[in-house]
Short mmCIF file of C-alpha atoms and ligand atoms in Angstrom, two decimals:
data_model
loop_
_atom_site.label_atom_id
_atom_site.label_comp_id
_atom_site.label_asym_id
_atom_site.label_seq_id
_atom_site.Cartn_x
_atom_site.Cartn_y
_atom_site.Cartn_z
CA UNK J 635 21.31 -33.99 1.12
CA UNK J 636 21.80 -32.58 -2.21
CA UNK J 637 22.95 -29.22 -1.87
CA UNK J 638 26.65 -28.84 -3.02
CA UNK J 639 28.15 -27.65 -6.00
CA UNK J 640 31.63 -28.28 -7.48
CA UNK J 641 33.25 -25.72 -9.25
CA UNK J 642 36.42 -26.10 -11.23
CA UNK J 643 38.89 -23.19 -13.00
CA UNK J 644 40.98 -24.85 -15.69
CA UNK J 645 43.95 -23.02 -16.34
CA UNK J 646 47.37 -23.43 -18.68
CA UNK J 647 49.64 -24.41 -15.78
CA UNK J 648 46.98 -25.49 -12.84
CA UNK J 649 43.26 -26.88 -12.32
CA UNK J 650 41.61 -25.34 -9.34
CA UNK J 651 38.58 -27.62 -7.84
CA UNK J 652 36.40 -27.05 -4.94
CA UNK J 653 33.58 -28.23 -3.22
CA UNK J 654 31.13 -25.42 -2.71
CA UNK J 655 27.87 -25.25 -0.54
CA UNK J 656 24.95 -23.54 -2.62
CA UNK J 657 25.69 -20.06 -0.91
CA UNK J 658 29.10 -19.81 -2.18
CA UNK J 659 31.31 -20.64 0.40
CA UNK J 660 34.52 -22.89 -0.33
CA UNK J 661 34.02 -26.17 1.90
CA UNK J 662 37.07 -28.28 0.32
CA UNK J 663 39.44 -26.87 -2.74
CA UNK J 664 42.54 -28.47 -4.02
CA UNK J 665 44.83 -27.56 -6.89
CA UNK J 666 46.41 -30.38 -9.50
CA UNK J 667 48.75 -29.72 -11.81
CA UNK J 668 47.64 -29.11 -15.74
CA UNK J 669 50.07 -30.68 -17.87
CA UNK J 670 49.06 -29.40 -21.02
CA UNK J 671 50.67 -31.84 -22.71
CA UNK J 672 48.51 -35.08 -21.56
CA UNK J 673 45.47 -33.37 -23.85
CA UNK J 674 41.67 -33.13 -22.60
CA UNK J 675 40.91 -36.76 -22.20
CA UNK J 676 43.62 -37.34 -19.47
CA UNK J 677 43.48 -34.54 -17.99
CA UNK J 678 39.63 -34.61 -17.84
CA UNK J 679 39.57 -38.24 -16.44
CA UNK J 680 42.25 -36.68 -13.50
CA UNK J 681 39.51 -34.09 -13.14
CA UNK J 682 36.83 -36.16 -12.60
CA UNK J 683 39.03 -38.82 -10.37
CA UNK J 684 40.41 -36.38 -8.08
CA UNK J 685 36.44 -34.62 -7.65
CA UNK J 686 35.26 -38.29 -6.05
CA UNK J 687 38.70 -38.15 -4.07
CA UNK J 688 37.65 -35.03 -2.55
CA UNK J 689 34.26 -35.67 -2.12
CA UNK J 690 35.20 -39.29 0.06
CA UNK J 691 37.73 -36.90 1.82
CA UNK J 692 34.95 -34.95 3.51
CA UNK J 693 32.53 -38.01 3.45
CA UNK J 694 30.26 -36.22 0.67
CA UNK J 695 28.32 -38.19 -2.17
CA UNK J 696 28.43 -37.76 -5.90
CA UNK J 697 24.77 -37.84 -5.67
CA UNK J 698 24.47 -35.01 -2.87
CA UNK J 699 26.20 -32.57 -5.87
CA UNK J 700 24.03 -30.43 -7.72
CA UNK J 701 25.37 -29.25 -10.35
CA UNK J 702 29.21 -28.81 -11.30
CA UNK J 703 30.03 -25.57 -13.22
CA UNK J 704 33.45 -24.86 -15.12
CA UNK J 705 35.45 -22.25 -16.13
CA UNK J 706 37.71 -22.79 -18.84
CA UNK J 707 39.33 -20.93 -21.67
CA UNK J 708 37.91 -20.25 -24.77
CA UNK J 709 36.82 -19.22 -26.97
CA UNK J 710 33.90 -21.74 -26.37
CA UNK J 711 30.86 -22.35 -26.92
CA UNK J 712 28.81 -22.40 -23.88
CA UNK J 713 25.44 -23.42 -24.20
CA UNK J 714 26.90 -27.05 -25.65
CA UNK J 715 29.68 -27.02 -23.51
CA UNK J 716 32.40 -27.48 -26.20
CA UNK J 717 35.83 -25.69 -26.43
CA UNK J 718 36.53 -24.56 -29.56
CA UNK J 719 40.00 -23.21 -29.44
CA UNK J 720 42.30 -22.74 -26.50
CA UNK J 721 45.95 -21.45 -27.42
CA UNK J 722 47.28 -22.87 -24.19
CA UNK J 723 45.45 -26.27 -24.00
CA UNK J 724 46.82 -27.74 -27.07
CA UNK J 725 44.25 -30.52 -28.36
CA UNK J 726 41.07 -29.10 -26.85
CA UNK J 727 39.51 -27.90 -30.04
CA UNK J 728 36.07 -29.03 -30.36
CA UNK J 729 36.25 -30.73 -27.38
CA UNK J 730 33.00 -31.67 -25.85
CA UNK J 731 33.79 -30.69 -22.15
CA UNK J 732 30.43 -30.81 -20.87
CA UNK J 733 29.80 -34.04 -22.18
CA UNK J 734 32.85 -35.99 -21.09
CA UNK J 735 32.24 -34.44 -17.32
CA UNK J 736 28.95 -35.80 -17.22
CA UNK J 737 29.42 -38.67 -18.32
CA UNK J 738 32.53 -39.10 -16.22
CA UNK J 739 30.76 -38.08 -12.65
CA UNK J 740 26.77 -38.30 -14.03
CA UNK J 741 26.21 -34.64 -12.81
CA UNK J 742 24.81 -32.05 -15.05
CA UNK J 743 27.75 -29.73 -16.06
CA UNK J 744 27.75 -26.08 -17.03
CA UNK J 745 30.81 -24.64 -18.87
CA UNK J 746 32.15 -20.75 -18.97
CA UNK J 747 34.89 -18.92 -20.23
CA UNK J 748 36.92 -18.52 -17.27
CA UNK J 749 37.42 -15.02 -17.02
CA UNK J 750 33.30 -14.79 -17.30
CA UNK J 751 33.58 -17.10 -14.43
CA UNK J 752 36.04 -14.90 -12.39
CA UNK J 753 33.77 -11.81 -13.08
CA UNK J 754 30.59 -13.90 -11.87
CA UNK J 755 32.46 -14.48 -8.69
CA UNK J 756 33.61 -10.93 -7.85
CA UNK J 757 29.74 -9.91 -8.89
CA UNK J 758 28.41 -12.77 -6.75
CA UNK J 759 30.40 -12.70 -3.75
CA UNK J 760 33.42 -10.25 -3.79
CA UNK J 761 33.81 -6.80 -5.27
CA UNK J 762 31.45 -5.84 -6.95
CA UNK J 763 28.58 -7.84 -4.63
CA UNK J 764 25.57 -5.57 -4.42
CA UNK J 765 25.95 -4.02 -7.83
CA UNK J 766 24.48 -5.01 -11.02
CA UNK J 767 26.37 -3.25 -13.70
CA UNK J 768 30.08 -4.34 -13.83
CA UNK J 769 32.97 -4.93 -15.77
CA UNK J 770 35.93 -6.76 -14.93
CA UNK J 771 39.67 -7.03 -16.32
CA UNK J 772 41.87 -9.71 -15.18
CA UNK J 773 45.13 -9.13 -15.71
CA UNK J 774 47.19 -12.07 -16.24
CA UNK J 775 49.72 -13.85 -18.99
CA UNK J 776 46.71 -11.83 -21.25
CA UNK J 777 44.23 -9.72 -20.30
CA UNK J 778 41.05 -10.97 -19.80
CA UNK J 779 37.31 -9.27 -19.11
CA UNK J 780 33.62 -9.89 -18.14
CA UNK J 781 30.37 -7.79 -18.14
CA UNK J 782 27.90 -8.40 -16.21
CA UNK J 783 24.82 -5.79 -17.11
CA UNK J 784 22.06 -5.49 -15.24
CA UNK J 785 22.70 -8.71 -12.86
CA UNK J 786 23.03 -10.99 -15.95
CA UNK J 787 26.89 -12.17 -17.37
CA UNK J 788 26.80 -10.69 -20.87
CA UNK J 789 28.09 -12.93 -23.43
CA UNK J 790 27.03 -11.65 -26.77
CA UNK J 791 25.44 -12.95 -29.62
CA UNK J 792 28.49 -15.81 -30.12
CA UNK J 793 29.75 -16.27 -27.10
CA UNK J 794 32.68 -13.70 -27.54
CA UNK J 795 31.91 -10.40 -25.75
CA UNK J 796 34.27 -9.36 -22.87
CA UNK J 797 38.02 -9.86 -24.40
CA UNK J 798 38.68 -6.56 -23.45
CA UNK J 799 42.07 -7.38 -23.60
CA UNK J 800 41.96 -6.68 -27.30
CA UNK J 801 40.48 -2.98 -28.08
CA UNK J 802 42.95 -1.80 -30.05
CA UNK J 803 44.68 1.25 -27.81
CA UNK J 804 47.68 2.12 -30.65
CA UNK J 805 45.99 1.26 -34.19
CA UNK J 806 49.62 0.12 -34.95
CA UNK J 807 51.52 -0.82 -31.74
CA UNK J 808 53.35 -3.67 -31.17
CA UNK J 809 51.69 -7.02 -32.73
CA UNK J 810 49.27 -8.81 -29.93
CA UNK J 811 48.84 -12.72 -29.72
CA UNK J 812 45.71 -12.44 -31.50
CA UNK J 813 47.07 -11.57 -34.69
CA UNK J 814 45.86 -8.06 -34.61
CA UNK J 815 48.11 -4.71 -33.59
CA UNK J 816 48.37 -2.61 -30.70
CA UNK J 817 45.82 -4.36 -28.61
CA UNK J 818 45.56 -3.49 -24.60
CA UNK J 819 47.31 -6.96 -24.36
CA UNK J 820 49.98 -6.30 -26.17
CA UNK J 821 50.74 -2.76 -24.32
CA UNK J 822 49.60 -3.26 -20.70
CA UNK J 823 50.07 -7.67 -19.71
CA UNK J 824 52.34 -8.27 -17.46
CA UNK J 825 54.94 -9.97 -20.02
CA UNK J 826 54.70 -6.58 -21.61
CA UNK J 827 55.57 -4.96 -18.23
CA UNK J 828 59.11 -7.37 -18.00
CA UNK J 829 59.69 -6.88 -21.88
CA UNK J 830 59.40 -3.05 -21.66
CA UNK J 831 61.80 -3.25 -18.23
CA UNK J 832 64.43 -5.23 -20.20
CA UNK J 833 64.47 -3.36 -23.95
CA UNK J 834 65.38 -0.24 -21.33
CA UNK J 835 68.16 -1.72 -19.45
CA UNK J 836 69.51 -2.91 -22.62
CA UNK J 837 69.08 0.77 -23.81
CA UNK J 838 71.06 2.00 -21.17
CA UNK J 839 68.98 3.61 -18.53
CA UNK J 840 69.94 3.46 -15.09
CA UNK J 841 67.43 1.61 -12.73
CA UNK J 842 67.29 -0.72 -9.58
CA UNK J 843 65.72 -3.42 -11.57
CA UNK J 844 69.82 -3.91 -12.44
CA UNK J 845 70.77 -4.47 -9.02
CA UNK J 846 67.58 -6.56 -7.67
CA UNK J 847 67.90 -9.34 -10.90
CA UNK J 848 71.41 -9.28 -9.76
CA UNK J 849 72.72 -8.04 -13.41
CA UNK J 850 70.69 -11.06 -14.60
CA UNK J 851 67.67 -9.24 -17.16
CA UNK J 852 65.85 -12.71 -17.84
CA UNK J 853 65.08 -13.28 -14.03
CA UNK J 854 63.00 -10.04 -13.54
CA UNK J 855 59.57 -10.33 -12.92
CA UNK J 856 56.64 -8.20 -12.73
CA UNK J 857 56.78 -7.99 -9.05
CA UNK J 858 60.14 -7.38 -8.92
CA UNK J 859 59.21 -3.88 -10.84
CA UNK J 860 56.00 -3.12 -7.99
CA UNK J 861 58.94 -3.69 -6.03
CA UNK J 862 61.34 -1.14 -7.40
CA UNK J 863 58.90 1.27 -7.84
CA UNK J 864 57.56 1.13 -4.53
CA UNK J 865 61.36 2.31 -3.17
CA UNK J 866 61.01 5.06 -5.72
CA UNK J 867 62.89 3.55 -9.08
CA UNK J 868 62.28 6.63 -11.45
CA UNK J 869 62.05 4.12 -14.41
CA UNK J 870 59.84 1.30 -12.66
CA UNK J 871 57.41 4.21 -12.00
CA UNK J 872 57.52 5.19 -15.40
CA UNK J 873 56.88 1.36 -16.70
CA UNK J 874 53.69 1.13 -14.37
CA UNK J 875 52.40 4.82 -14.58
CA UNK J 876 52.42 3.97 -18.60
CA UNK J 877 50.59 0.80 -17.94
CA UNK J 878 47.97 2.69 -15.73
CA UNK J 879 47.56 4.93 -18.43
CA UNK J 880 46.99 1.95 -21.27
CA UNK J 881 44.18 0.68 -19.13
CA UNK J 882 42.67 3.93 -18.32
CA UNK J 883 42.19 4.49 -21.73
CA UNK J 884 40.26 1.01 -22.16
CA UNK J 885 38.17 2.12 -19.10
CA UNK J 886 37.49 5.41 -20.44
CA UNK J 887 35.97 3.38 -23.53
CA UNK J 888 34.18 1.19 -21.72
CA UNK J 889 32.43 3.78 -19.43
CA UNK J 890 31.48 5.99 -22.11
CA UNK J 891 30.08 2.73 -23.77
CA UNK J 892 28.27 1.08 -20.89
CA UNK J 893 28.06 3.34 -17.93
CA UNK J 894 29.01 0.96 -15.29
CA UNK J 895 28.59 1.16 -11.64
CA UNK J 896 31.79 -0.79 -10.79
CA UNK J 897 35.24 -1.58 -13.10
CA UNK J 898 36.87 -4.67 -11.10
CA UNK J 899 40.55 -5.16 -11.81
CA UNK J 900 42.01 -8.56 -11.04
CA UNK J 901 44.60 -11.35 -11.39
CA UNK J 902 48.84 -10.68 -9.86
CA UNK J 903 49.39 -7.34 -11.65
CA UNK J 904 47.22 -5.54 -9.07
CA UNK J 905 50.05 -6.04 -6.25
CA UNK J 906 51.16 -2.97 -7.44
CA UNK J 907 48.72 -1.63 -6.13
CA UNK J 908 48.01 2.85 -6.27
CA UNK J 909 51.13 2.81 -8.31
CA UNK J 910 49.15 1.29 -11.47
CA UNK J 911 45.80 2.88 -10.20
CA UNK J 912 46.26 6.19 -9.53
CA UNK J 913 47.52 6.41 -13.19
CA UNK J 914 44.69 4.24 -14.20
CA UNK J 915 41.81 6.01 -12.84
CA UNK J 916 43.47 9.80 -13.59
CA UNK J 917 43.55 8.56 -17.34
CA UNK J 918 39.66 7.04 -17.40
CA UNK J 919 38.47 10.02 -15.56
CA UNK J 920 40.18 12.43 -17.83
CA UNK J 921 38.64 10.94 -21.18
CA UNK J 922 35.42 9.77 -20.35
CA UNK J 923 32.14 11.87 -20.05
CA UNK J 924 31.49 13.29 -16.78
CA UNK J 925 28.82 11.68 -15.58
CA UNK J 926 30.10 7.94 -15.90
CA UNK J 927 33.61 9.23 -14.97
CA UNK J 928 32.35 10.62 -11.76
CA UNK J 929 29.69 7.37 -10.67
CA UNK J 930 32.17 4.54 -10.86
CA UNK J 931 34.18 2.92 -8.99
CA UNK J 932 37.60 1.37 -10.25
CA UNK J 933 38.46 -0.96 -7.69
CA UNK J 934 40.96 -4.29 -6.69
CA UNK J 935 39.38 -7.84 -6.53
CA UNK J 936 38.32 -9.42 -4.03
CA UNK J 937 38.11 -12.94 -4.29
CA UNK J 938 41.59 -13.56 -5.92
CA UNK J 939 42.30 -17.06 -6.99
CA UNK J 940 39.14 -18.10 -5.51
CA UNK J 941 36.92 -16.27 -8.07
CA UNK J 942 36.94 -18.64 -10.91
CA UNK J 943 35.72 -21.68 -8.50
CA UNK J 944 33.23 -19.21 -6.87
CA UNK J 945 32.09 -17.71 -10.28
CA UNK J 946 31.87 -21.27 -11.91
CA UNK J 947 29.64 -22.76 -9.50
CA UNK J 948 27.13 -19.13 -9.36
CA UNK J 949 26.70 -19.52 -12.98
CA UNK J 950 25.80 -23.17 -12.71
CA UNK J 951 23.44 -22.72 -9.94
CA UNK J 952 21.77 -19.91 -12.39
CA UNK J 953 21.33 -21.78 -14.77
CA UNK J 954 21.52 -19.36 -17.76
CA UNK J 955 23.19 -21.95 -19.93
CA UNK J 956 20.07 -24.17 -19.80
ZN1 LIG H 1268 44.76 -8.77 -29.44
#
């Protein structure tokens, strides 16, 4: 019967597929390696091999799929399906990605940005299900967004709207991977986090980061600072409540712009859970108006590394690219 959808999340370092049924829910998902390096037509060929693999696994035909919807970063162009630039996919410029997955598995293909995708997923099915006016951050390598207003994903007139990762927070902070200065990327990413931790040790302040990297400042990672700060590191605290407060002042932005009923934070950095919040949300509610400031809710995601797959496939079965 023809009522599955496949839903794939291509990321820098890994390329999440599953097998979904039309209501959402994950039947089969697997995980395969990127490797960058191969460029789009390998890697797309590996794609589209290891979707019939899956499909035989659980004794499901090509032709029962209805549609297979991707996430993928951009920027991109969505309604044709091509990739236009991708600073971590080196060689996908102007690659036709909707075209070589249809003709590769002869299933109509829909592509996304993939943290559009992710925020279609938390609207559809996780966080923010049963509201229509959200905005998510993902908060990853960079820091990603989606709006979704009034129950539709909101892409703007190009394709571009939701990198809320780069409103500029300090008109000239530190330089951003965009080009431009003081962007919430540049301030608030988790790379920023384990820069900031380091440039203080080597400073000289006293924390427990020291001790847990065993003396060693390249092996600290993000966690390893939710960590500290969790047993009470004055300086770990200090590294998160600041990050809190970087975001909060996006938020504050973005509810005085939009009014929205829900802001969704996702991706690893929220495992530090009311530690970056409580800063967060003080900071948002502080600057914006009342009235927006007191309606939403700033909440965790739900669906963590299941919301691009989940997201992917809602947006194919809707269709809006069509
Ligand atoms: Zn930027």
């Amino acid at each position: 019967m023809k009522n599955k959808v496949i839903g794939v999340d291509i990321g820098g370092t890994n390329i999440k597929i599953g097998i979904l049924t039309k209501q959402g829910k994950i039947i089969q998902k697997t995980s395969i390696p990127t490797n960058p390096k191969e460029g789009p037509e390998k890697i797309i060929k590996r794609v589209c091999s290891r979707i019939k693999d899956l499909c035989n696994e659980r004794k499901i035909k090509i032709s029962d799929i209805i549609r297979i919807g991707i996430g993928c970063p951009g920027p991109l162009d969505s309604k044709r399906g091509i990739i236009i630039k991708t600073p971590n996919l080196p060689g996908w410029e102007n690659f036709h990605l909707k075209k070589r997955i249809e003709s590769g598995l002869k299933i109509p293909a829909i592509v996304n940005n993939d943290a559009n995708s992710a925020t279609y997923g938390e609207y559809w099915l996780g966080a923010g299900k049963g509201y229509s006016t959200i905005v998510c951050f993902t908060l990853g390598t960079g820091i990603g967004g989606g709006i979704i207003l009034n129950g539709k994903l909101f892409k703007g007139i190009d394709d571009t709207a939701g990198h809320l990762g780069h409103i500029t927070i300090i008109p000239d902070g530190p330089r951003c991977r965009c080009g431009n200065r003081g962007c919430l990327e540049a301030l608030a990413s988790a790379p920023n986090l384990v820069r900031k931790a380091i440039e203080g040790i080597n400073s000289g302040i006293k924390t427990k980061l020291t001790s847990l990297s065993k003396g060693k400042l390249q092996a600290i990672t993000s966690q390893m600072i939710y960590l500290s700060a969790s047993q009470g590191d004055k300086f770990s605290r200090e590294l998160l409540d600041e990050t809190g407060r970087y975001l909060g002042i996006a938020v504050a932005g973005i509810l005085n712009t939009l009014n929205p009923e829900i802001v969704i934070f996702s991706g690893g950095m929220i495992e530090a859970g009311e530690l970056l919040f409580k800063p967060l949300r003080k900071e948002a509610k502080r600057r914006a108006f009342p009235q927006p400031a007191k309606r939403v809710k700033i909440v965790k995601a739900k669906l963590g590394n299941d919301a691009g797959i989940i997201g992917s496939v809602g947006l194919a079965l809707r269709g809006d690219n069509f």
